[in-house]
Amino acid sequence: MKKYMANVHMSRITMVLLPAILFMMVMMGWGFGLLTNIEEEPYISEEDNLIVVGVSQLGSESGWRTANTESVQKAFTKQNGYFLIFNNARQKQENQIKAIRNFIAQRVDYIVLAPVVESGWETVLQEAKDAGIPVIMMDRSVDVADQSLYTALVGTDSVEEGRKAGRWLEEYLAKKGKSDEDINIVVLKGTEGASAQIGRTVGFSVVAGEHDNWNILEQEYADFTIYKGKEVMSEFLEKYDDIDVVVSQNDDMTFGAIEAIRESGKTVGVNGEITIISFDAVHDALEMVAEGTINVDIECNPHQGEYISDVIRLLESGQEVEKRYYVEEDIFTMENVTQDIINGRDY
Ligand code: AHR
């Protein structure tokens, strides 16, 4: 009986205490979890001594852009002394502004911005400046009156790229003895408002303006994408049956445009009816240059991460940096593109 009572007593104790014990264990566990969270939550520990870089990439519209993103991810690794916070804005400026505000709130050490368009950055750049965070432009530039709103730009000289395209066409026509013939040109432009598009348009127009016989039939935005390149080129082909030259401001649009031209029954390239001028010089485009499908490809170099890292290192050691750093870029035609160059393209 005593034994029974003891059992009853025990089970009463168990019934009353067990939930309390369990509750306490849960609370302790939760508390412990919270504590461990507090230790783990900060994305970077002080001892790591890493430089925190927030990168706002504008999107992933082209093969070139993918390579540009990879170059950033390769440069800003823990092994190289960085902690990278990467954001893909999917072609929307408002997403980039949100990302930058987020970086400021997280008190990153540097912000890298590849701006989708040129204008509309003053407010958010001022916020970064007020927070004491240097902003480095990647690839494209911004149009701001106050140049102190960003520290440096590492990118490409898009006006020069456009000019190179124009100068190449001049020489090409001269070699063919066609300098005085009427030349009908259509231009597939990149994203509206993007500095790469604006610069290439301006650079090419400057050279075109020197030739009364170059008729720019039409210029249309095609967003730097294959799909849009094909769509806009198809529209051009429906409107004009006498196109001599296509200036396509990136390789992706060129791939789409060539598809549209072939589907219309026309031919392209060195031995074709329509001369193709492209920009970027990605691997697949260079193969097309080698086989004569694309006449010329004006290189745009996406490997910018390493250069940006160099600029950050200079700033870290208290040194002055230049306002603009342009990456090296070439011009590729059938004459100078080699299998080694093509094989060496990792994008
Ligand atoms: O800003 C660089 C341009 O953007 C590249 O030419 C193009 O491919 C990319 O989308």
Tab-separated table of C-alpha atoms and ligand atoms in Angstrom:
chain	number	residue	atom	x	y	z
A	1	MET	CA	0.000	0.000	0.000
A	2	LYS	CA	2.818	2.314	1.021
A	3	LYS	CA	4.490	1.327	-2.120
A	4	TYR	CA	1.277	2.119	-3.998
A	5	MET	CA	0.958	5.449	-2.211
A	6	ALA	CA	4.540	6.209	-3.031
A	7	ASN	CA	3.809	5.450	-6.652
A	8	VAL	CA	0.717	7.655	-6.582
A	9	HIS	CA	2.769	10.338	-4.895
A	10	MET	CA	5.491	9.975	-7.471
A	11	SER	CA	3.074	10.118	-10.328
A	12	ARG	CA	1.367	13.179	-8.824
A	13	ILE	CA	4.760	14.819	-8.527
A	14	THR	CA	5.519	13.758	-12.038
A	15	MET	CA	2.176	15.071	-13.306
A	16	VAL	CA	2.642	18.430	-11.644
A	17	LEU	CA	6.360	18.854	-12.070
A	18	LEU	CA	6.981	17.323	-15.462
A	19	PRO	CA	5.211	20.005	-17.447
A	20	ALA	CA	6.976	22.624	-15.345
A	21	ILE	CA	10.325	20.909	-15.909
A	22	LEU	CA	9.604	20.573	-19.602
A	23	PHE	CA	8.510	24.202	-19.759
A	24	MET	CA	11.740	25.263	-18.070
A	25	MET	CA	13.798	23.084	-20.381
A	26	VAL	CA	12.066	24.564	-23.410
A	27	MET	CA	12.602	28.069	-22.064
A	28	MET	CA	16.237	27.327	-21.315
A	29	GLY	CA	16.680	25.823	-24.727
A	30	TRP	CA	14.989	28.810	-26.311
A	31	GLY	CA	17.094	31.119	-24.208
A	32	PHE	CA	20.186	29.204	-25.156
A	33	GLY	CA	19.093	29.293	-28.748
A	34	LEU	CA	18.631	33.022	-28.481
A	35	LEU	CA	22.053	33.372	-26.945
A	36	THR	CA	23.633	31.303	-29.656
A	37	ASN	CA	21.656	33.310	-32.192
A	38	ILE	CA	22.982	36.501	-30.757
A	39	GLU	CA	26.452	35.118	-31.256
A	40	GLU	CA	25.715	33.777	-34.699
A	41	GLU	CA	23.330	36.413	-35.985
A	42	PRO	CA	25.892	39.070	-36.891
A	43	TYR	CA	26.849	38.020	-40.404
A	44	ILE	CA	30.507	38.636	-39.706
A	45	SER	CA	32.602	38.291	-36.598
A	46	GLU	CA	35.009	40.997	-35.539
A	47	GLU	CA	37.972	38.625	-35.511
A	48	ASP	CA	37.467	37.765	-39.186
A	49	ASN	CA	38.497	41.313	-39.931
A	50	LEU	CA	36.752	41.173	-43.273
A	51	ILE	CA	35.849	44.130	-45.448
A	52	VAL	CA	32.092	44.085	-45.936
A	53	VAL	CA	31.017	44.952	-49.476
A	54	GLY	CA	27.406	45.343	-50.583
A	55	VAL	CA	27.025	44.848	-54.336
A	56	SER	CA	23.901	45.950	-56.165
A	57	GLN	CA	23.959	44.221	-59.546
A	58	LEU	CA	21.392	45.557	-62.014
A	59	GLY	CA	20.162	42.192	-63.290
A	60	SER	CA	21.026	39.148	-65.354
A	61	GLU	CA	19.872	40.208	-68.801
A	62	SER	CA	22.858	38.924	-70.786
A	63	GLY	CA	25.741	36.463	-70.892
A	64	TRP	CA	28.018	39.424	-70.316
A	65	ARG	CA	26.179	40.339	-67.125
A	66	THR	CA	26.534	36.783	-65.797
A	67	ALA	CA	30.295	37.041	-66.338
A	68	ASN	CA	30.351	40.425	-64.606
A	69	THR	CA	28.550	38.954	-61.582
A	70	GLU	CA	30.941	36.009	-61.488
A	71	SER	CA	33.932	38.344	-61.521
A	72	VAL	CA	32.556	40.145	-58.465
A	73	GLN	CA	31.833	36.888	-56.651
A	74	LYS	CA	35.319	35.661	-57.415
A	75	ALA	CA	36.992	38.857	-56.202
A	76	PHE	CA	35.057	39.368	-52.960
A	77	THR	CA	35.658	36.062	-51.191
A	78	LYS	CA	36.504	35.421	-47.546
A	79	GLN	CA	39.911	34.135	-48.650
A	80	ASN	CA	40.528	37.525	-50.234
A	81	GLY	CA	39.469	39.274	-47.032
A	82	TYR	CA	35.919	40.245	-47.962
A	83	PHE	CA	32.387	39.545	-46.889
A	84	LEU	CA	30.096	39.981	-49.880
A	85	ILE	CA	26.426	40.894	-49.658
A	86	PHE	CA	25.085	40.532	-53.197
A	87	ASN	CA	21.755	41.741	-54.529
A	88	ASN	CA	20.321	41.236	-58.018
A	89	ALA	CA	17.897	44.072	-58.828
A	90	ARG	CA	16.248	42.370	-61.794
A	91	GLN	CA	16.486	45.479	-63.995
A	92	LYS	CA	14.598	47.708	-61.565
A	93	GLN	CA	16.098	50.911	-60.227
A	94	GLU	CA	13.753	50.860	-57.223
A	95	ASN	CA	15.184	47.450	-56.247
A	96	GLN	CA	18.692	48.906	-56.436
A	97	ILE	CA	17.692	51.863	-54.252
A	98	LYS	CA	16.163	49.457	-51.716
A	99	ALA	CA	19.318	47.318	-51.755
A	100	ILE	CA	21.548	50.353	-51.170
A	101	ARG	CA	19.391	51.486	-48.227
A	102	ASN	CA	19.660	47.982	-46.859
A	103	PHE	CA	23.465	48.067	-47.195
A	104	ILE	CA	23.535	51.414	-45.374
A	105	ALA	CA	21.364	49.990	-42.570
A	106	GLN	CA	23.784	47.047	-42.288
A	107	ARG	CA	26.696	49.487	-42.103
A	108	VAL	CA	28.709	47.839	-44.856
A	109	ASP	CA	32.206	49.193	-45.485
A	110	TYR	CA	31.751	49.756	-49.230
A	111	ILE	CA	28.902	49.804	-51.716
A	112	VAL	CA	29.403	48.701	-55.318
A	113	LEU	CA	26.667	49.791	-57.698
A	114	ALA	CA	26.121	48.709	-61.315
A	115	PRO	CA	23.356	51.192	-62.119
A	116	VAL	CA	20.623	50.050	-64.482
A	117	VAL	CA	19.997	53.621	-65.633
A	118	GLU	CA	22.020	56.818	-65.469
A	119	SER	CA	19.679	59.208	-63.670
A	120	GLY	CA	17.761	59.342	-60.400
A	121	TRP	CA	20.526	58.424	-57.944
A	122	GLU	CA	21.148	61.684	-56.063
A	123	THR	CA	19.018	60.990	-52.978
A	124	VAL	CA	20.246	57.493	-52.210
A	125	LEU	CA	23.877	58.347	-52.985
A	126	GLN	CA	23.603	61.303	-50.636
A	127	GLU	CA	22.313	58.898	-47.961
A	128	ALA	CA	25.369	56.669	-48.472
A	129	LYS	CA	27.660	59.680	-48.345
A	130	ASP	CA	26.027	60.913	-45.130
A	131	ALA	CA	26.575	57.451	-43.644
A	132	GLY	CA	30.260	57.695	-44.607
A	133	ILE	CA	30.127	54.694	-46.957
A	134	PRO	CA	32.174	55.019	-50.166
A	135	VAL	CA	30.265	54.020	-53.309
A	136	ILE	CA	32.108	52.546	-56.287
A	137	MET	CA	30.319	52.421	-59.635
A	138	MET	CA	30.740	49.218	-61.575
A	139	ASP	CA	30.417	48.928	-65.358
A	140	ARG	CA	27.942	51.767	-65.993
A	141	SER	CA	27.995	55.377	-64.867
A	142	VAL	CA	25.519	57.704	-63.176
A	143	ASP	CA	24.554	61.200	-64.194
A	144	VAL	CA	24.910	63.342	-61.049
A	145	ALA	CA	25.865	67.011	-60.816
A	146	ASP	CA	27.726	66.454	-57.539
A	147	GLN	CA	30.621	64.150	-58.422
A	148	SER	CA	31.466	63.675	-54.749
A	149	LEU	CA	28.395	61.426	-54.414
A	150	TYR	CA	30.515	58.483	-55.529
A	151	THR	CA	34.156	57.668	-54.924
A	152	ALA	CA	35.220	56.009	-58.186
A	153	LEU	CA	34.019	54.224	-61.282
A	154	VAL	CA	35.457	50.986	-62.599
A	155	GLY	CA	33.898	50.261	-65.939
A	156	THR	CA	33.888	50.669	-69.650
A	157	ASP	CA	34.089	53.748	-71.842
A	158	SER	CA	30.873	53.242	-73.779
A	159	VAL	CA	31.180	56.428	-75.869
A	160	GLU	CA	34.563	55.187	-77.049
A	161	GLU	CA	33.058	51.764	-77.807
A	162	GLY	CA	30.419	53.424	-80.008
A	163	ARG	CA	33.080	55.511	-81.708
A	164	LYS	CA	35.176	52.386	-82.374
A	165	ALA	CA	32.178	50.814	-84.113
A	166	GLY	CA	31.812	53.890	-86.320
A	167	ARG	CA	35.513	54.061	-87.170
A	168	TRP	CA	35.550	50.349	-88.015
A	169	LEU	CA	32.631	50.842	-90.435
A	170	GLU	CA	34.440	53.754	-92.075
A	171	GLU	CA	37.522	51.615	-92.723
A	172	TYR	CA	35.505	48.593	-93.813
A	173	LEU	CA	33.556	50.590	-96.391
A	174	ALA	CA	36.758	52.226	-97.608
A	175	LYS	CA	38.414	48.805	-98.127
A	176	LYS	CA	35.373	47.657	-100.091
A	177	GLY	CA	35.433	50.816	-102.196
A	178	LYS	CA	31.999	51.756	-100.837
A	179	SER	CA	32.882	54.945	-98.985
A	180	ASP	CA	30.654	57.049	-101.230
A	181	GLU	CA	27.709	54.658	-101.514
A	182	ASP	CA	24.477	55.157	-99.599
A	183	ILE	CA	24.564	52.936	-96.502
A	184	ASN	CA	21.346	52.111	-94.672
A	185	ILE	CA	21.817	51.418	-90.987
A	186	VAL	CA	19.523	50.242	-88.198
A	187	VAL	CA	20.530	50.350	-84.552
A	188	LEU	CA	19.400	47.939	-81.844
A	189	LYS	CA	19.864	49.940	-78.676
A	190	GLY	CA	20.214	48.509	-75.180
A	191	THR	CA	18.174	49.479	-72.139
A	192	GLU	CA	16.585	52.915	-72.269
A	193	GLY	CA	18.423	55.303	-69.947
A	194	ALA	CA	21.427	52.990	-69.396
A	195	SER	CA	24.805	54.675	-69.755
A	196	ALA	CA	26.106	51.762	-71.884
A	197	GLN	CA	23.275	52.357	-74.344
A	198	ILE	CA	23.538	56.156	-74.262
A	199	GLY	CA	27.321	56.124	-74.682
A	200	ARG	CA	27.376	53.628	-77.560
A	201	THR	CA	24.581	55.544	-79.312
A	202	VAL	CA	26.399	58.864	-78.905
A	203	GLY	CA	29.798	57.483	-79.950
A	204	PHE	CA	28.457	55.852	-83.105
A	205	SER	CA	26.267	58.875	-83.978
A	206	VAL	CA	29.278	61.195	-83.808
A	207	VAL	CA	31.063	59.179	-86.525
A	208	ALA	CA	27.844	58.641	-88.514
A	209	GLY	CA	27.287	62.404	-88.438
A	210	GLU	CA	30.506	62.848	-90.425
A	211	HIS	CA	29.076	60.831	-93.337
A	212	ASP	CA	26.151	62.257	-95.301
A	213	ASN	CA	25.727	58.933	-97.099
A	214	TRP	CA	25.130	56.956	-93.864
A	215	ASN	CA	21.380	56.853	-93.317
A	216	ILE	CA	20.310	55.733	-89.904
A	217	LEU	CA	16.894	54.342	-90.849
A	218	GLU	CA	15.814	53.680	-87.267
A	219	GLN	CA	17.133	53.139	-83.751
A	220	GLU	CA	15.047	51.164	-81.247
A	221	TYR	CA	15.509	49.929	-77.666
A	222	ALA	CA	15.850	46.158	-77.381
A	223	ASP	CA	16.853	45.866	-73.701
A	224	PHE	CA	20.160	44.031	-74.261
A	225	THR	CA	18.256	40.706	-74.533
A	226	ILE	CA	18.114	37.991	-77.215
A	227	TYR	CA	14.323	37.965	-77.236
A	228	LYS	CA	13.946	41.720	-77.724
A	229	GLY	CA	16.784	41.788	-80.243
A	230	LYS	CA	14.916	39.307	-82.395
A	231	GLU	CA	11.587	41.071	-81.973
A	232	VAL	CA	12.889	44.545	-82.855
A	233	MET	CA	14.990	43.222	-85.749
A	234	SER	CA	11.913	41.454	-87.184
A	235	GLU	CA	10.050	44.771	-87.067
A	236	PHE	CA	12.925	46.520	-88.859
A	237	LEU	CA	12.942	43.828	-91.555
A	238	GLU	CA	9.232	44.241	-92.143
A	239	LYS	CA	9.629	47.999	-92.566
A	240	TYR	CA	12.844	48.146	-94.606
A	241	ASP	CA	14.071	45.763	-97.259
A	242	ASP	CA	17.298	47.642	-97.923
A	243	ILE	CA	19.175	47.363	-94.623
A	244	ASP	CA	22.954	47.267	-95.172
A	245	VAL	CA	24.261	47.424	-91.614
A	246	VAL	CA	22.951	46.399	-88.198
A	247	VAL	CA	24.581	48.014	-85.190
A	248	SER	CA	23.550	45.876	-82.244
A	249	GLN	CA	24.687	47.209	-78.880
A	250	ASN	CA	25.333	43.793	-77.349
A	251	ASP	CA	25.901	40.176	-78.354
A	252	ASP	CA	22.644	38.888	-76.936
A	253	MET	CA	20.600	41.241	-79.127
A	254	THR	CA	22.863	40.276	-82.025
A	255	PHE	CA	22.071	36.560	-81.574
A	256	GLY	CA	18.353	37.401	-81.719
A	257	ALA	CA	18.795	39.762	-84.667
A	258	ILE	CA	20.739	37.185	-86.713
A	259	GLU	CA	17.961	34.656	-86.133
A	260	ALA	CA	15.386	37.176	-87.357
A	261	ILE	CA	17.469	38.075	-90.431
A	262	ARG	CA	17.991	34.421	-91.372
A	263	GLU	CA	14.303	33.670	-90.912
A	264	SER	CA	13.532	36.540	-93.314
A	265	GLY	CA	15.677	34.829	-95.946
A	266	LYS	CA	18.503	37.346	-95.875
A	267	THR	CA	22.149	36.608	-95.193
A	268	VAL	CA	24.588	38.164	-92.743
A	269	GLY	CA	28.274	38.750	-92.200
A	270	VAL	CA	31.408	38.847	-94.255
A	271	ASN	CA	29.852	37.168	-97.306
A	272	GLY	CA	26.267	38.206	-96.633
A	273	GLU	CA	23.900	41.039	-97.482
A	274	ILE	CA	23.809	42.607	-94.032
A	275	THR	CA	26.922	43.690	-92.141
A	276	ILE	CA	26.754	42.951	-88.420
A	277	ILE	CA	28.439	45.150	-85.830
A	278	SER	CA	28.159	43.861	-82.285
A	279	PHE	CA	29.428	44.703	-78.783
A	280	ASP	CA	30.718	42.576	-75.853
A	281	ALA	CA	32.745	39.812	-77.577
A	282	VAL	CA	31.501	36.870	-75.524
A	283	HIS	CA	32.707	33.366	-76.404
A	284	ASP	CA	29.827	32.378	-78.728
A	285	ALA	CA	29.943	35.715	-80.520
A	286	LEU	CA	33.687	35.386	-81.108
A	287	GLU	CA	33.055	31.990	-82.715
A	288	MET	CA	30.620	33.766	-85.024
A	289	VAL	CA	33.255	36.403	-85.756
A	290	ALA	CA	35.740	33.650	-86.655
A	291	GLU	CA	33.284	32.014	-89.051
A	292	GLY	CA	32.351	35.393	-90.594
A	293	THR	CA	28.761	35.655	-89.321
A	294	ILE	CA	29.466	38.740	-87.213
A	295	ASN	CA	31.717	41.237	-89.019
A	296	VAL	CA	33.120	42.973	-85.971
A	297	ASP	CA	32.713	42.711	-82.218
A	298	ILE	CA	33.684	45.667	-80.034
A	299	GLU	CA	34.841	44.182	-76.770
A	300	CYS	CA	33.278	45.161	-73.470
A	301	ASN	CA	35.246	43.627	-70.609
A	302	PRO	CA	33.117	42.225	-67.733
A	303	HIS	CA	36.068	41.271	-65.515
A	304	GLN	CA	35.811	44.238	-63.197
A	305	GLY	CA	35.668	42.656	-59.722
A	306	GLU	CA	39.425	42.450	-59.334
A	307	TYR	CA	39.920	46.094	-60.331
A	308	ILE	CA	37.277	47.173	-57.830
A	309	SER	CA	39.079	45.163	-55.173
A	310	ASP	CA	42.294	47.020	-56.047
A	311	VAL	CA	40.508	50.359	-55.614
A	312	ILE	CA	39.163	49.241	-52.231
A	313	ARG	CA	42.646	48.167	-51.134
A	314	LEU	CA	43.991	51.607	-52.065
A	315	LEU	CA	41.221	53.277	-50.094
A	316	GLU	CA	41.867	50.962	-47.141
A	317	SER	CA	45.491	52.053	-47.070
A	318	GLY	CA	44.419	55.677	-47.078
A	319	GLN	CA	45.523	56.433	-50.615
A	320	GLU	CA	43.844	58.694	-53.142
A	321	VAL	CA	42.090	56.966	-56.019
A	322	GLU	CA	41.297	58.102	-59.552
A	323	LYS	CA	37.709	59.020	-60.361
A	324	ARG	CA	37.483	56.698	-63.377
A	325	TYR	CA	39.208	53.440	-64.242
A	326	TYR	CA	38.440	51.963	-67.653
A	327	VAL	CA	39.127	48.287	-68.263
A	328	GLU	CA	41.101	47.254	-71.351
A	329	GLU	CA	39.070	46.445	-74.436
A	330	ASP	CA	39.828	45.223	-77.946
A	331	ILE	CA	38.104	45.022	-81.342
A	332	PHE	CA	37.658	41.592	-82.927
A	333	THR	CA	37.274	40.735	-86.598
A	334	MET	CA	37.896	37.598	-88.615
A	335	GLU	CA	41.440	38.864	-89.169
A	336	ASN	CA	42.562	38.995	-85.549
A	337	VAL	CA	40.380	36.552	-83.614
A	338	THR	CA	42.310	33.365	-82.901
A	339	GLN	CA	41.243	29.994	-81.540
A	340	ASP	CA	43.356	30.740	-78.455
A	341	ILE	CA	41.387	33.912	-77.777
A	342	ILE	CA	38.096	32.051	-78.226
A	343	ASN	CA	39.202	29.163	-75.995
A	344	GLY	CA	40.361	31.635	-73.381
A	345	ARG	CA	36.934	33.265	-73.079
A	346	ASP	CA	35.280	32.034	-69.939
A	347	TYR	CA	32.047	33.890	-70.741
B	1	AHR	O1	26.683	47.692	-69.435
B	1	AHR	C1	27.302	46.728	-70.223
B	1	AHR	C2	26.287	46.083	-71.102
B	1	AHR	O2	25.255	45.560	-70.315
B	1	AHR	C3	26.788	44.929	-71.919
B	1	AHR	O3	27.172	45.281	-73.191
B	1	AHR	C4	25.559	44.120	-72.031
B	1	AHR	O4	25.722	42.825	-72.553
B	1	AHR	C5	25.030	44.218	-70.673
B	1	AHR	O5	23.767	43.772	-70.536
